[in-house]
mmCIF file of C-alpha atoms and ligand atoms in Angstrom:
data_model
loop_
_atom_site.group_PDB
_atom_site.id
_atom_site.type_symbol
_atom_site.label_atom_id
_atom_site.label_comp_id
_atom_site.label_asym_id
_atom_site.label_seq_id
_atom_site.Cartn_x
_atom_site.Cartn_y
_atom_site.Cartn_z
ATOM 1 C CA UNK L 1 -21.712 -37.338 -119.031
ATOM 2 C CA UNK L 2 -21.451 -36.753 -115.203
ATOM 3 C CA UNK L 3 -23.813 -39.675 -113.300
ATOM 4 C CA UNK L 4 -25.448 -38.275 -110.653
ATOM 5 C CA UNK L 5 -25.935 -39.760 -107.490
ATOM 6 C CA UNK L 6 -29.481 -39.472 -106.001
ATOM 7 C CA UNK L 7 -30.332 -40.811 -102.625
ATOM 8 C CA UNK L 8 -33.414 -43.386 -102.773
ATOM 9 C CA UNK L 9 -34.511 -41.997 -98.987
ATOM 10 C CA UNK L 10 -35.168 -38.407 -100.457
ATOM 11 C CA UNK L 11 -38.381 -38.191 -102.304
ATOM 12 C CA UNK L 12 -36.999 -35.067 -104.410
ATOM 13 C CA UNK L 13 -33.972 -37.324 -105.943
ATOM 14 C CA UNK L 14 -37.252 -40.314 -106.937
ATOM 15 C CA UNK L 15 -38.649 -37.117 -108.942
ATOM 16 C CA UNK L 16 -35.166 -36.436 -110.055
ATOM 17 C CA UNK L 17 -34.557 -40.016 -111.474
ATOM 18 C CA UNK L 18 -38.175 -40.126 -112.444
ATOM 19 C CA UNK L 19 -38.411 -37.368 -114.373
ATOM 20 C CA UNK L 20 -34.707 -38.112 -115.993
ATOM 21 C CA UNK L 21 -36.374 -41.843 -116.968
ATOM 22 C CA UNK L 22 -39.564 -39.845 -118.589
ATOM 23 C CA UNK L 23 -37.224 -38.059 -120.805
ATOM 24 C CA UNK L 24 -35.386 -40.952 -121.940
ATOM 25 C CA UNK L 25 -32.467 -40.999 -120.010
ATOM 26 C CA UNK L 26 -30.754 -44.286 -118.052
ATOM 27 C CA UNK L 27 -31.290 -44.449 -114.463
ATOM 28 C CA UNK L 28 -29.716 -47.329 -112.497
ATOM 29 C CA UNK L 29 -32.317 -48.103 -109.542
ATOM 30 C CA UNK L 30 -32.302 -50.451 -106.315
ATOM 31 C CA UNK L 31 -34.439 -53.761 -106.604
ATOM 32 C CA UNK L 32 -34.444 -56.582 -103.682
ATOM 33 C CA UNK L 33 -32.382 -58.532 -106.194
ATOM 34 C CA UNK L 34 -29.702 -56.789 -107.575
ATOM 35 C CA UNK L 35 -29.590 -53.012 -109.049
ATOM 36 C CA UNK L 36 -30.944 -52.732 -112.308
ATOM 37 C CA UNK L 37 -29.977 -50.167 -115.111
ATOM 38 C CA UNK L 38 -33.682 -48.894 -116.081
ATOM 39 C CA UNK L 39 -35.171 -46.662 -119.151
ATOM 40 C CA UNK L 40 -38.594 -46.157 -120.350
ATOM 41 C CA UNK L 41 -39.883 -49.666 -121.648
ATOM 42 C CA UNK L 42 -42.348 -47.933 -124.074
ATOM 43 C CA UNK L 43 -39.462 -45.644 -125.358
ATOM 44 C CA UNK L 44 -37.381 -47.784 -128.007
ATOM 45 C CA UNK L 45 -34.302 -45.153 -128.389
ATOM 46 C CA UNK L 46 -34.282 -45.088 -124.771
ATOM 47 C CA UNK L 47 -34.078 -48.560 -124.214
ATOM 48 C CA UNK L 48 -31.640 -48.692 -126.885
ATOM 49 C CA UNK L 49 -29.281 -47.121 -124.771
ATOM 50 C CA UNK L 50 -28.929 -49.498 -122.192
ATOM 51 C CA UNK L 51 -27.262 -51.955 -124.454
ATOM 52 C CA UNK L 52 -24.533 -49.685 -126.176
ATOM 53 C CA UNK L 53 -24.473 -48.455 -121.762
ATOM 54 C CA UNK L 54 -24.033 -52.371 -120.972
ATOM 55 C CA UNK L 55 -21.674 -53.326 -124.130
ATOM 56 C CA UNK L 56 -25.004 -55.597 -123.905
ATOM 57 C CA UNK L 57 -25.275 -58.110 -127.087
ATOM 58 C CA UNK L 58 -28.695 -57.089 -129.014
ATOM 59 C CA UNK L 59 -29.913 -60.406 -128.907
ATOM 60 C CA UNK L 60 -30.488 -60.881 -125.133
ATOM 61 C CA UNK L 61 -34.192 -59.721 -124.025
ATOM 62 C CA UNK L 62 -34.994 -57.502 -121.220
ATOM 63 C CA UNK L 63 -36.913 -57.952 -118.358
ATOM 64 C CA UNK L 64 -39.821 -55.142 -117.691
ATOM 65 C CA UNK L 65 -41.038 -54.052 -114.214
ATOM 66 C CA UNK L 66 -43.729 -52.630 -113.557
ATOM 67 C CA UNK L 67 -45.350 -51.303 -109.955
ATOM 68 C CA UNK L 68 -48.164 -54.077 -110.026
ATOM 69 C CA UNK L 69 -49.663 -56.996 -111.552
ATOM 70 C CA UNK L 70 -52.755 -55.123 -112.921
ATOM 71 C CA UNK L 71 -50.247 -53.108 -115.360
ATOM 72 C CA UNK L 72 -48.592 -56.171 -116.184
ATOM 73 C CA UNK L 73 -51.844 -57.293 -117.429
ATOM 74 C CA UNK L 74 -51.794 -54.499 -119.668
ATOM 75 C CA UNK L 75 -48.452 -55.409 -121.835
ATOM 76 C CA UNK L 76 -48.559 -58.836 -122.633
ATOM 77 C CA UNK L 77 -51.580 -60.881 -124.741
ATOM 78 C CA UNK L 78 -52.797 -62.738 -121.807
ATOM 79 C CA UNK L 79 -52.158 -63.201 -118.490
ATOM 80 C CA UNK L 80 -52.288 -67.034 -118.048
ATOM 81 C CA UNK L 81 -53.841 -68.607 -115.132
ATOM 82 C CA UNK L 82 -50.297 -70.096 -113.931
ATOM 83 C CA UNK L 83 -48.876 -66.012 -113.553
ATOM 84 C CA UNK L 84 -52.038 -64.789 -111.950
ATOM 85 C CA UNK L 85 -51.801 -68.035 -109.108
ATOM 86 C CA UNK L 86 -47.816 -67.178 -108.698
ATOM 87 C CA UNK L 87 -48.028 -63.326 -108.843
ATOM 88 C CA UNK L 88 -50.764 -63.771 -105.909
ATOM 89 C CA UNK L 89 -48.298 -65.538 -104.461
ATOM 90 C CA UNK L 90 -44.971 -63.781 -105.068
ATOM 91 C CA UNK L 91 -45.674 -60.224 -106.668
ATOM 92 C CA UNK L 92 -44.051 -57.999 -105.453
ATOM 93 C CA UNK L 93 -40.963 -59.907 -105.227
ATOM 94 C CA UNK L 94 -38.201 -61.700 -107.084
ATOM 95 C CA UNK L 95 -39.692 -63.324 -109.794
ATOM 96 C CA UNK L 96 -40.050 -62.890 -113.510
ATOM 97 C CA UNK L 97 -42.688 -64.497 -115.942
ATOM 98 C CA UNK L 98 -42.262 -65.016 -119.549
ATOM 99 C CA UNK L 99 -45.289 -64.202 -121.476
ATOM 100 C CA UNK L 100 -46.531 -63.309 -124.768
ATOM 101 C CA UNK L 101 -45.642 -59.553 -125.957
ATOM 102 C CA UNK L 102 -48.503 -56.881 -126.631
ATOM 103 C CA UNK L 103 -47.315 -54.813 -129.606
ATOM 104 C CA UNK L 104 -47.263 -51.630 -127.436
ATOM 105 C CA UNK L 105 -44.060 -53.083 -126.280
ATOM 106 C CA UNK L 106 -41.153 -52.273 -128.702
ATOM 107 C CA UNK L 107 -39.467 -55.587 -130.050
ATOM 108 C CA UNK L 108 -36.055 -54.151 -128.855
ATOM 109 C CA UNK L 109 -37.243 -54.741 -125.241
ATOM 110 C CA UNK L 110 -37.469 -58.578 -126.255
ATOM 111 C CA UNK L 111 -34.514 -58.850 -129.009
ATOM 112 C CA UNK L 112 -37.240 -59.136 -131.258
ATOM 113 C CA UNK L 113 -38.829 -62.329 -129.779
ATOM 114 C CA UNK L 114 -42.594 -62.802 -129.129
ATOM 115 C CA UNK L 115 -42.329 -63.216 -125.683
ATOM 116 C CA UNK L 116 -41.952 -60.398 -122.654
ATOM 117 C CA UNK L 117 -40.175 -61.059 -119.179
ATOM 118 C CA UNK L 118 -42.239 -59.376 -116.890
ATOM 119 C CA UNK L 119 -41.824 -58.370 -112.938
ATOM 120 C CA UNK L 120 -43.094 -56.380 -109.706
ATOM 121 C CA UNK L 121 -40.013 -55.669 -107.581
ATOM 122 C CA UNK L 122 -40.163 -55.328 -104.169
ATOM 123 C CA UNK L 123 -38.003 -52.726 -103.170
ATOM 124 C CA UNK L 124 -39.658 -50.002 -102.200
ATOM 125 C CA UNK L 125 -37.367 -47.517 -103.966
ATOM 126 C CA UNK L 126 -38.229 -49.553 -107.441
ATOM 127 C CA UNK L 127 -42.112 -48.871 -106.208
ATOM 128 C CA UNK L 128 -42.138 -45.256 -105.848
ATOM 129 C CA UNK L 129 -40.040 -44.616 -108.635
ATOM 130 C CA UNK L 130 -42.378 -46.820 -111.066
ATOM 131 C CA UNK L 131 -45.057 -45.228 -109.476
ATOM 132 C CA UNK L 132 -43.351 -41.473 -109.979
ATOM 133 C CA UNK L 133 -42.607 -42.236 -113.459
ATOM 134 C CA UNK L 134 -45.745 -43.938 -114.173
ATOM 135 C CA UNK L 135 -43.749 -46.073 -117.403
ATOM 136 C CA UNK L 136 -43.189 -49.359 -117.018
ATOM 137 C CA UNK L 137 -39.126 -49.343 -116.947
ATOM 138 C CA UNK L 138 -36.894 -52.092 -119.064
ATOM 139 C CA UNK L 139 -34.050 -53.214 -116.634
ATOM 140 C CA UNK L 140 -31.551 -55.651 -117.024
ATOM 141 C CA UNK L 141 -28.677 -55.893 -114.521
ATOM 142 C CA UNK L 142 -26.442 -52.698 -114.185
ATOM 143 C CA UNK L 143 -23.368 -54.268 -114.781
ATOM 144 C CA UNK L 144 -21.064 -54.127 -118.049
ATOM 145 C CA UNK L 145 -21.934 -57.091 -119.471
ATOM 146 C CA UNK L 146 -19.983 -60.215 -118.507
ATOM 147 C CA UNK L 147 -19.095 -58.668 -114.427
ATOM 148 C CA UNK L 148 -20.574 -59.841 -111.596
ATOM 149 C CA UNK L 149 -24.340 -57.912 -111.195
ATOM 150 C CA UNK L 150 -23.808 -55.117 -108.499
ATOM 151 C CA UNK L 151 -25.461 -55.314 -105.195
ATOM 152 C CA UNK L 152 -24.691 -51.982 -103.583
ATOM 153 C CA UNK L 153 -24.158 -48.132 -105.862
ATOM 154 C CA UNK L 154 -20.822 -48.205 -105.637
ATOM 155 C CA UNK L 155 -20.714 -51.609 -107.838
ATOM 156 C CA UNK L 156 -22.817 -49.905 -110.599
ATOM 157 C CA UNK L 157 -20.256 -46.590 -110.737
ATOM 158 C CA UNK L 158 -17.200 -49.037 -111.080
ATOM 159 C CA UNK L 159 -18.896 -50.188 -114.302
ATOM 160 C CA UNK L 160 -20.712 -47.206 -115.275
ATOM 161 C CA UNK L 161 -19.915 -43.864 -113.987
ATOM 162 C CA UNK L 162 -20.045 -41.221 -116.835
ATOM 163 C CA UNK L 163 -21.837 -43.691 -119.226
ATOM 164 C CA UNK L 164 -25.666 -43.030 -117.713
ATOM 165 C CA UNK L 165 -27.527 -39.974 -116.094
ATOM 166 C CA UNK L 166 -27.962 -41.291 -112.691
ATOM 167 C CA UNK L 167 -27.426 -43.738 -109.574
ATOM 168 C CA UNK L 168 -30.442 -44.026 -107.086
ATOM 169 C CA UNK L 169 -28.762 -45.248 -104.546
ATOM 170 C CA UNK L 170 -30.815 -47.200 -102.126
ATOM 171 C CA UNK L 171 -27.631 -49.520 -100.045
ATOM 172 C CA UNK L 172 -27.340 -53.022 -99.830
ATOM 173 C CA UNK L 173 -29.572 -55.373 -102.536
ATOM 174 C CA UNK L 174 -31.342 -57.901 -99.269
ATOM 175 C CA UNK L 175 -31.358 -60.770 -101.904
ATOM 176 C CA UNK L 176 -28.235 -60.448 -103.962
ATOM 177 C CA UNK L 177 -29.062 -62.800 -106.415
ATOM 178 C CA UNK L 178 -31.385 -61.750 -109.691
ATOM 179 C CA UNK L 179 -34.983 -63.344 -109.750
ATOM 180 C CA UNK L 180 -36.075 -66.509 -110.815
ATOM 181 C CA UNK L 181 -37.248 -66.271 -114.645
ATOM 182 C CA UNK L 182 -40.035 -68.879 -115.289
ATOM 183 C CA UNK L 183 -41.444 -69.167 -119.013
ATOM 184 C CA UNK L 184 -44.990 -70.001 -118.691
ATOM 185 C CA UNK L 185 -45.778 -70.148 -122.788
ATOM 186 C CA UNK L 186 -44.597 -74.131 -122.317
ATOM 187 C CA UNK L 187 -47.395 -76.923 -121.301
ATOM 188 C CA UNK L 188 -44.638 -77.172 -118.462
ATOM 189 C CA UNK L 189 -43.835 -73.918 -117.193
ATOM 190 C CA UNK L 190 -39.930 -74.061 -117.555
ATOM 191 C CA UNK L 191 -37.084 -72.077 -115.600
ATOM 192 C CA UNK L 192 -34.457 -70.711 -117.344
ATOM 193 C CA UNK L 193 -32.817 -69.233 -114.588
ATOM 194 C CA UNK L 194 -32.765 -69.957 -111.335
ATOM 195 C CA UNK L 195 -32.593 -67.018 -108.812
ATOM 196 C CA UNK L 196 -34.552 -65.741 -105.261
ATOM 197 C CA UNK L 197 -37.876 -67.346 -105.742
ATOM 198 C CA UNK L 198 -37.316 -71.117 -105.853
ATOM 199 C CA UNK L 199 -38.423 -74.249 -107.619
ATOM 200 C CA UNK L 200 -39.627 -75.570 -104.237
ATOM 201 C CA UNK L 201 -41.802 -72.811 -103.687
ATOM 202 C CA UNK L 202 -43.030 -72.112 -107.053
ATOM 203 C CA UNK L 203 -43.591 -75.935 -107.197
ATOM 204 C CA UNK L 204 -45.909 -76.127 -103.900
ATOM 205 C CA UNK L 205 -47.811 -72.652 -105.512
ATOM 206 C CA UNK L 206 -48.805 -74.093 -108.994
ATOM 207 C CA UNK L 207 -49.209 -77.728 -107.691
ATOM 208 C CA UNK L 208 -47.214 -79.398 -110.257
ATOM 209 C CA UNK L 209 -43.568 -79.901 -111.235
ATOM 210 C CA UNK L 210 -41.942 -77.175 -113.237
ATOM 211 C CA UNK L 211 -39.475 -78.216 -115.962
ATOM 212 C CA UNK L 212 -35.604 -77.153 -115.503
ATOM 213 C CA UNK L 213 -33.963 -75.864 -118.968
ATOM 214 C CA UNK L 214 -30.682 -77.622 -118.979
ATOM 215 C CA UNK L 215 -28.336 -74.808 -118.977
ATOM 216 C CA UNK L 216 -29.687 -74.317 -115.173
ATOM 217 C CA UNK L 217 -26.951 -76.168 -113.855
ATOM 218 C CA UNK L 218 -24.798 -77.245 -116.344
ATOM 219 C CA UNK L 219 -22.612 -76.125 -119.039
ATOM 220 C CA UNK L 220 -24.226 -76.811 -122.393
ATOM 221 C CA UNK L 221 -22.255 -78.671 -125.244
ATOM 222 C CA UNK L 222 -21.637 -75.913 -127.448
ATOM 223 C CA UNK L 223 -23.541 -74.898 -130.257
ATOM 224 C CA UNK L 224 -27.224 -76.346 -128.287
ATOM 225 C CA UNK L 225 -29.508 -73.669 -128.405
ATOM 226 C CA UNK L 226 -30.836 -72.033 -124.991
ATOM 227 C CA UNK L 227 -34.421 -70.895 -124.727
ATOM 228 C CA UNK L 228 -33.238 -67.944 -122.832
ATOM 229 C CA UNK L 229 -30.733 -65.993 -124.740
ATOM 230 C CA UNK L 230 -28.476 -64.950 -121.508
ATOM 231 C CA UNK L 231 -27.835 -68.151 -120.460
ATOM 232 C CA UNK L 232 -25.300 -68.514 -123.286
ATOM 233 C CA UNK L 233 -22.898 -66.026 -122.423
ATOM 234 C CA UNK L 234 -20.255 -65.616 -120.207
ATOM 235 C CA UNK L 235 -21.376 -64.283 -117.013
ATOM 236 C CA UNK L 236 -21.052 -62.654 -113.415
ATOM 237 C CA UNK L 237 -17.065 -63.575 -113.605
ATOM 238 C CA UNK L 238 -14.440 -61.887 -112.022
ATOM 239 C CA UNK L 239 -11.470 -61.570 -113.377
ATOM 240 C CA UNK L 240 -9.534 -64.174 -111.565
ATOM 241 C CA UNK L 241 -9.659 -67.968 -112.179
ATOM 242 C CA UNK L 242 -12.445 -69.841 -110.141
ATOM 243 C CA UNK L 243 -12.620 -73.207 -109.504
ATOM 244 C CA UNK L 244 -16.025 -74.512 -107.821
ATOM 245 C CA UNK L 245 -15.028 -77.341 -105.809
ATOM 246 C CA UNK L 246 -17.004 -79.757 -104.103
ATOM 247 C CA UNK L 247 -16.690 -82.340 -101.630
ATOM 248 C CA UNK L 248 -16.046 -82.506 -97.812
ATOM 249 C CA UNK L 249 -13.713 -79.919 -95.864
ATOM 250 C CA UNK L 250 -11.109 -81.967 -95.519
ATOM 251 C CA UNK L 251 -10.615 -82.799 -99.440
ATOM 252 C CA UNK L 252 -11.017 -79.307 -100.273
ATOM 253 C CA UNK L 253 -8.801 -78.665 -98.237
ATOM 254 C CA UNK L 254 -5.912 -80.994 -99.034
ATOM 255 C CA UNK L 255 -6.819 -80.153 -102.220
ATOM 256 C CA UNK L 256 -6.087 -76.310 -101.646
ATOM 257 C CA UNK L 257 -2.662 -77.689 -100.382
ATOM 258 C CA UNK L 258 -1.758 -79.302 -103.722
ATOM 259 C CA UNK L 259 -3.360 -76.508 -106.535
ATOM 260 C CA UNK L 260 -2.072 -73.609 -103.818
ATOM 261 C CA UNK L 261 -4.283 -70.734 -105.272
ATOM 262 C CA UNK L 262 -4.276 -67.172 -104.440
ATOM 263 C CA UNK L 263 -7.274 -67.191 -102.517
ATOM 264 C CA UNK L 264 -10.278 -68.908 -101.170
ATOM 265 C CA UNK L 265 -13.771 -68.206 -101.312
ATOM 266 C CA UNK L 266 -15.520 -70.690 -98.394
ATOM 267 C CA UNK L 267 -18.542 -70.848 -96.213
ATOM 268 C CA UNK L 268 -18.389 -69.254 -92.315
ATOM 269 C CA UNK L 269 -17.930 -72.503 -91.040
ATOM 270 C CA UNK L 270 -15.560 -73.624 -92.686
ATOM 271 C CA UNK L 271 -12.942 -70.564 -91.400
ATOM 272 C CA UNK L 272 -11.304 -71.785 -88.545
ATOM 273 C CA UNK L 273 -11.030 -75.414 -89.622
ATOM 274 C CA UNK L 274 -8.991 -73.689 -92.969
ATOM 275 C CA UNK L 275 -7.102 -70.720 -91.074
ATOM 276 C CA UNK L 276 -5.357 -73.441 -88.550
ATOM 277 C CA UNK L 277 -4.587 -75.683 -91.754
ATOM 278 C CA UNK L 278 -3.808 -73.466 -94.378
ATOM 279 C CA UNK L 279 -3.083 -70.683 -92.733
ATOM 280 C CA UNK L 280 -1.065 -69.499 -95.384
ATOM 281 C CA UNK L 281 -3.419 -68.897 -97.899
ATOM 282 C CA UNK L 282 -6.051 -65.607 -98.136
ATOM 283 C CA UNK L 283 -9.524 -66.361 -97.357
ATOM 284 C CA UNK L 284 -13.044 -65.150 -98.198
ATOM 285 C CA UNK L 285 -16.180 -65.917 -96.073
ATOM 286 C CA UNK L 286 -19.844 -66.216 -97.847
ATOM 287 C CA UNK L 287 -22.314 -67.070 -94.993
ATOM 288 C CA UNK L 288 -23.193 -70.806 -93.958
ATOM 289 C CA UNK L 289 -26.961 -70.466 -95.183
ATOM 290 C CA UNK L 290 -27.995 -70.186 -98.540
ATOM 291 C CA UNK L 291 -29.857 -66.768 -98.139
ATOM 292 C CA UNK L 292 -26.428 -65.486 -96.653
ATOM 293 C CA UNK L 293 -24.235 -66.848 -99.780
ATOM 294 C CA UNK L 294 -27.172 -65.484 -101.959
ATOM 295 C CA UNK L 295 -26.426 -61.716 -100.652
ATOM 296 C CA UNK L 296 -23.134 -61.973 -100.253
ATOM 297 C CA UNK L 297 -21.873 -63.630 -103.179
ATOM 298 C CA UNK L 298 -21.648 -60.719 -106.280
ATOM 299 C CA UNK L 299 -20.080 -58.610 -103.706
ATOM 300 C CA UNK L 300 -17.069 -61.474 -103.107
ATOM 301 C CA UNK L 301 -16.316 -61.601 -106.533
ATOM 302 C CA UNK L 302 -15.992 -58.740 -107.096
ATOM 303 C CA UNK L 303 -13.542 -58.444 -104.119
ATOM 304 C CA UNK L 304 -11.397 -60.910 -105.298
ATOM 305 C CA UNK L 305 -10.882 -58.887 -108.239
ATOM 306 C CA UNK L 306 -9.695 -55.970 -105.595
ATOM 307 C CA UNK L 307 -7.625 -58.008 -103.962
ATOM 308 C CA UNK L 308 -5.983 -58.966 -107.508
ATOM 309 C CA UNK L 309 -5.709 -63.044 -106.889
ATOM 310 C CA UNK L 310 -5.793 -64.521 -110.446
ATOM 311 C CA UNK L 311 -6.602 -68.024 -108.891
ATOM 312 C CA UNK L 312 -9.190 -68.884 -105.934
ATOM 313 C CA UNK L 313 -10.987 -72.397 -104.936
ATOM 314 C CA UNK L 314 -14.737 -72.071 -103.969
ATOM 315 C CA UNK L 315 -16.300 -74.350 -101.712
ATOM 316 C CA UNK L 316 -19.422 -75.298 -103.678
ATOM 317 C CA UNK L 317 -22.939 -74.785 -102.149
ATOM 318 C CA UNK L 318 -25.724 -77.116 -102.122
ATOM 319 C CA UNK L 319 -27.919 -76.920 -105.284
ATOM 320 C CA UNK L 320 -31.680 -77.306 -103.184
ATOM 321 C CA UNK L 321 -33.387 -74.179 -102.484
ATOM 322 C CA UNK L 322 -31.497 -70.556 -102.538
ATOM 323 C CA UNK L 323 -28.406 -72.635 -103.249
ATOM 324 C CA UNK L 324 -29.656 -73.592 -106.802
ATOM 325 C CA UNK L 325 -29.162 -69.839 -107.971
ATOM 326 C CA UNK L 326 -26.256 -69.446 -105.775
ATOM 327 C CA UNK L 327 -24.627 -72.861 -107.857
ATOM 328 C CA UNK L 328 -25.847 -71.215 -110.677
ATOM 329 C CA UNK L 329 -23.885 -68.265 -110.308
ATOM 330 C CA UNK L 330 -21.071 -69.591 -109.203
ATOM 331 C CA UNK L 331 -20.643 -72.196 -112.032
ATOM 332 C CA UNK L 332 -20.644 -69.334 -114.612
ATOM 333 C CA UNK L 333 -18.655 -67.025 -112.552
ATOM 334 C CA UNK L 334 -16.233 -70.155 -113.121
ATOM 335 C CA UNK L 335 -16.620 -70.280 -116.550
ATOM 336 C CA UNK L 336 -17.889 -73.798 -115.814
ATOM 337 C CA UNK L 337 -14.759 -75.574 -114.409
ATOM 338 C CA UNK L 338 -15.934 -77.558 -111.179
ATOM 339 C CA UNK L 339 -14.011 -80.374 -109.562
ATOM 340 C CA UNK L 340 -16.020 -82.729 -107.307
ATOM 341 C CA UNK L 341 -13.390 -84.525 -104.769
HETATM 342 O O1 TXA M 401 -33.497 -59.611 -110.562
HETATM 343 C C1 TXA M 401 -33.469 -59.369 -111.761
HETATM 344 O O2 TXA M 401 -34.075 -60.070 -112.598
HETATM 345 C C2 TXA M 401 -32.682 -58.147 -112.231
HETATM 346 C C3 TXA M 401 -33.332 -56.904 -111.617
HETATM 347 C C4 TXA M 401 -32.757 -55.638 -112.129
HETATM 348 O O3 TXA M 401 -34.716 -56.964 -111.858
HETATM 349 N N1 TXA M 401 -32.618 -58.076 -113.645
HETATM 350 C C5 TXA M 401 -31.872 -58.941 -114.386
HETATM 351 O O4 TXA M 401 -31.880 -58.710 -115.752
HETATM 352 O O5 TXA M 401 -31.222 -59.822 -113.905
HETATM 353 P P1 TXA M 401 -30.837 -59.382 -116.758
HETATM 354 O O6 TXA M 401 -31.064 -58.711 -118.054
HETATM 355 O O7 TXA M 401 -29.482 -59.301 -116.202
HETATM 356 O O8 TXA M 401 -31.321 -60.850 -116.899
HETATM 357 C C6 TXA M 401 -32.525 -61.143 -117.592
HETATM 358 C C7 TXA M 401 -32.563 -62.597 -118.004
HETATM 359 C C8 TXA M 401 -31.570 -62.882 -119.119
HETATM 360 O O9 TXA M 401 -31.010 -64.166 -118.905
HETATM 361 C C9 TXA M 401 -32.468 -62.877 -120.370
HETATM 362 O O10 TXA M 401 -31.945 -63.643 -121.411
HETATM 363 C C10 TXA M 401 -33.763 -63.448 -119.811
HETATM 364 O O11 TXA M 401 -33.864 -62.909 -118.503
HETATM 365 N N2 TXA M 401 -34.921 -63.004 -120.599
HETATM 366 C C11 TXA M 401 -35.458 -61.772 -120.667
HETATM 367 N N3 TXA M 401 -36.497 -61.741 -121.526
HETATM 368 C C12 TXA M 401 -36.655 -62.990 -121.993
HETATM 369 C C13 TXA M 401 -37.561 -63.609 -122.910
HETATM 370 N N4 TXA M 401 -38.512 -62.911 -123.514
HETATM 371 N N5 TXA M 401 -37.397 -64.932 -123.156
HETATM 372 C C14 TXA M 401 -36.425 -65.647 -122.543
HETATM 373 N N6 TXA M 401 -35.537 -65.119 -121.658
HETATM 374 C C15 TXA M 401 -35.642 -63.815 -121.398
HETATM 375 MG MG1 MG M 402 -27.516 -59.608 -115.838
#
């Protein structure tokens, strides 16, 4: 199959992918987060694609968007009071509820759970296309499963060119990291993932401490079960061996000295303090603020892949705020090997 690559500015390539997504093909689509690899959530052999498209293992659910909260509403059994106060408050945008599944949504969309991860993106690419297609569209990341997510077209060809109908191709993701996913079936509304919405703010919204599922930011001992199915495999790595390191400047760095890796992966700051002390080894910048690392950071990884290092340090980011999904990534981009100096 040739993937063709529609422009999100041109209104005649949104009917293009639209009408390609009505007839039950696989369109990969621009959201605020991260590009996502969208078919018709109401059409189970379409959505069945996406995980043969993905190498995707059937049992991890998918999350589906939808242009507002109203039609939301519509595919789940109720629409608690916690999702209506936090989709007021950050609908359209990166975050995803978990909520109990109306039968009109196939069990395939869910891996056969009971539950349904629902979201309004942002973009306004994803909102004209849901609203040309008029189906709400299953989406996970449009990666092969296991790579970093992509942030920009380009990333989603690498992984998928020839194996679905279309690219809308809308630049640059402004978040870079996927949303937060929040399951609100608890007492305790608990996150299972961490991502651009975060605990602060969804905290100061529902007026009451969320719970954090464990696997948030830590590895878990194996053979514990996850409430969210996608936490337990391995994820956004590159190729190379990361090492999430954290600790002052000046221990990473004498640190670096002693491990020598290929490469480094470190905050802005941090570059001229490393060049003039280390100025031997290759070096990757990520932005000083969290928001910066966020948007930045699939779009490293996979560089050091192009640059072929098989070894590279990582200064480790705070875990508060944007940093908390940024950690999380990171962590499993490392396959869970941190260091604290
Ligand atoms: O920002 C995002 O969320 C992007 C864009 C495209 O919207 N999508 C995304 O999808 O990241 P994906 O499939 O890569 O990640 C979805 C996560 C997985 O960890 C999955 O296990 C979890 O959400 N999930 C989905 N449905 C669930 C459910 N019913 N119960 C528990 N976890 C669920
Ligand atoms: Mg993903």
């Amino acid at each position: 199959m040739t993937t063709l690559h529609l422009n999100a500015n041109n209104p005649a390539d949104i009917a293009r992918a639209a009408s390609l997504l009505r007839a039950g093909e696989l369109v990969a689509i621009p959201t605020e987060t991260v590009y996502g690899l969208a078919a018709n959530a109401l059409d189970e052999a379409a959505v069945a694609k996406i995980f043969t498209a993905k190498g995707r293992p059937q049992d991890n659910p998918l999350i589906v968007h939808v242009a507002e909260p109203l039609q939301a509403i519509s595919l789940v059994k109720a629409f608690y009071f916690t999702a209506q106060k936090l989709a007021g408050a950050f609908w359209p945008g990166p975050l995803t509820v978990i909520l109990q599944r109306d039968e009109r949504v196939p069990g395939i969309v869910s891996a056969l759970l009971s539950t349904l991860a629902l979201r309004v993106p942002a973009h306004p690419a994803a909102q004209a296309l849901l609203r040309a297609a008029k189906v709400p569209l299953a989406a996970p990341s449009a990666n092969r499963s296991g790579s970093p997510s992509p942030t920009l077209a380009s990333h989603v060809l690498d992984d998928l060119n020839g194996r679905i109908a279309a690219v809308l191709d809308g630049g640059p993701c402004t978040v870079g990291v996927e949303s937060t996913v929040l399951d609100l079936t608890r007492e305790i509304p608990l996150l299972l993932r961490p991502g651009g919405i975060s605990v602060e703010q969804i905290e100061s919204v529902l007026g009451q401490k969320i719970a954090l599922s464990p696997a948030v930011a830590h590895a878990l001992p194996p053979g514990e079960a996850t409430p969210s199915p996608g936490m337990k495999y391995k994820h956004y790595a590159p190729r190379a061996q990361l090492t999430l390191v954290r600790g002052p400047l000046e221990a990473f760095i004498a640190y670096a000295k002693q491990e020598k890796p290929d490469g480094l992966l470190v905050f802005d700051e941090d570059q001229s303090t490393v060049n003039c002390q280390l100025s031997t080894v290759n070096c990757l910048r990520f932005g000083d603020a969290p928001e910066a690392q966020a948007k930045q950071l699939f779009g490293k990884l996979r560089e050091i892949d192009g640059l072929g290092w098989q070894t590279a340090l990582v200064r480790c980011p705070p875990k508060e705020g944007l940093g908390l999904a940024v950690y999380n990534r990171l962590l499993r981009a490392a396959n869970f090997r941190e260091v604290e100096l």
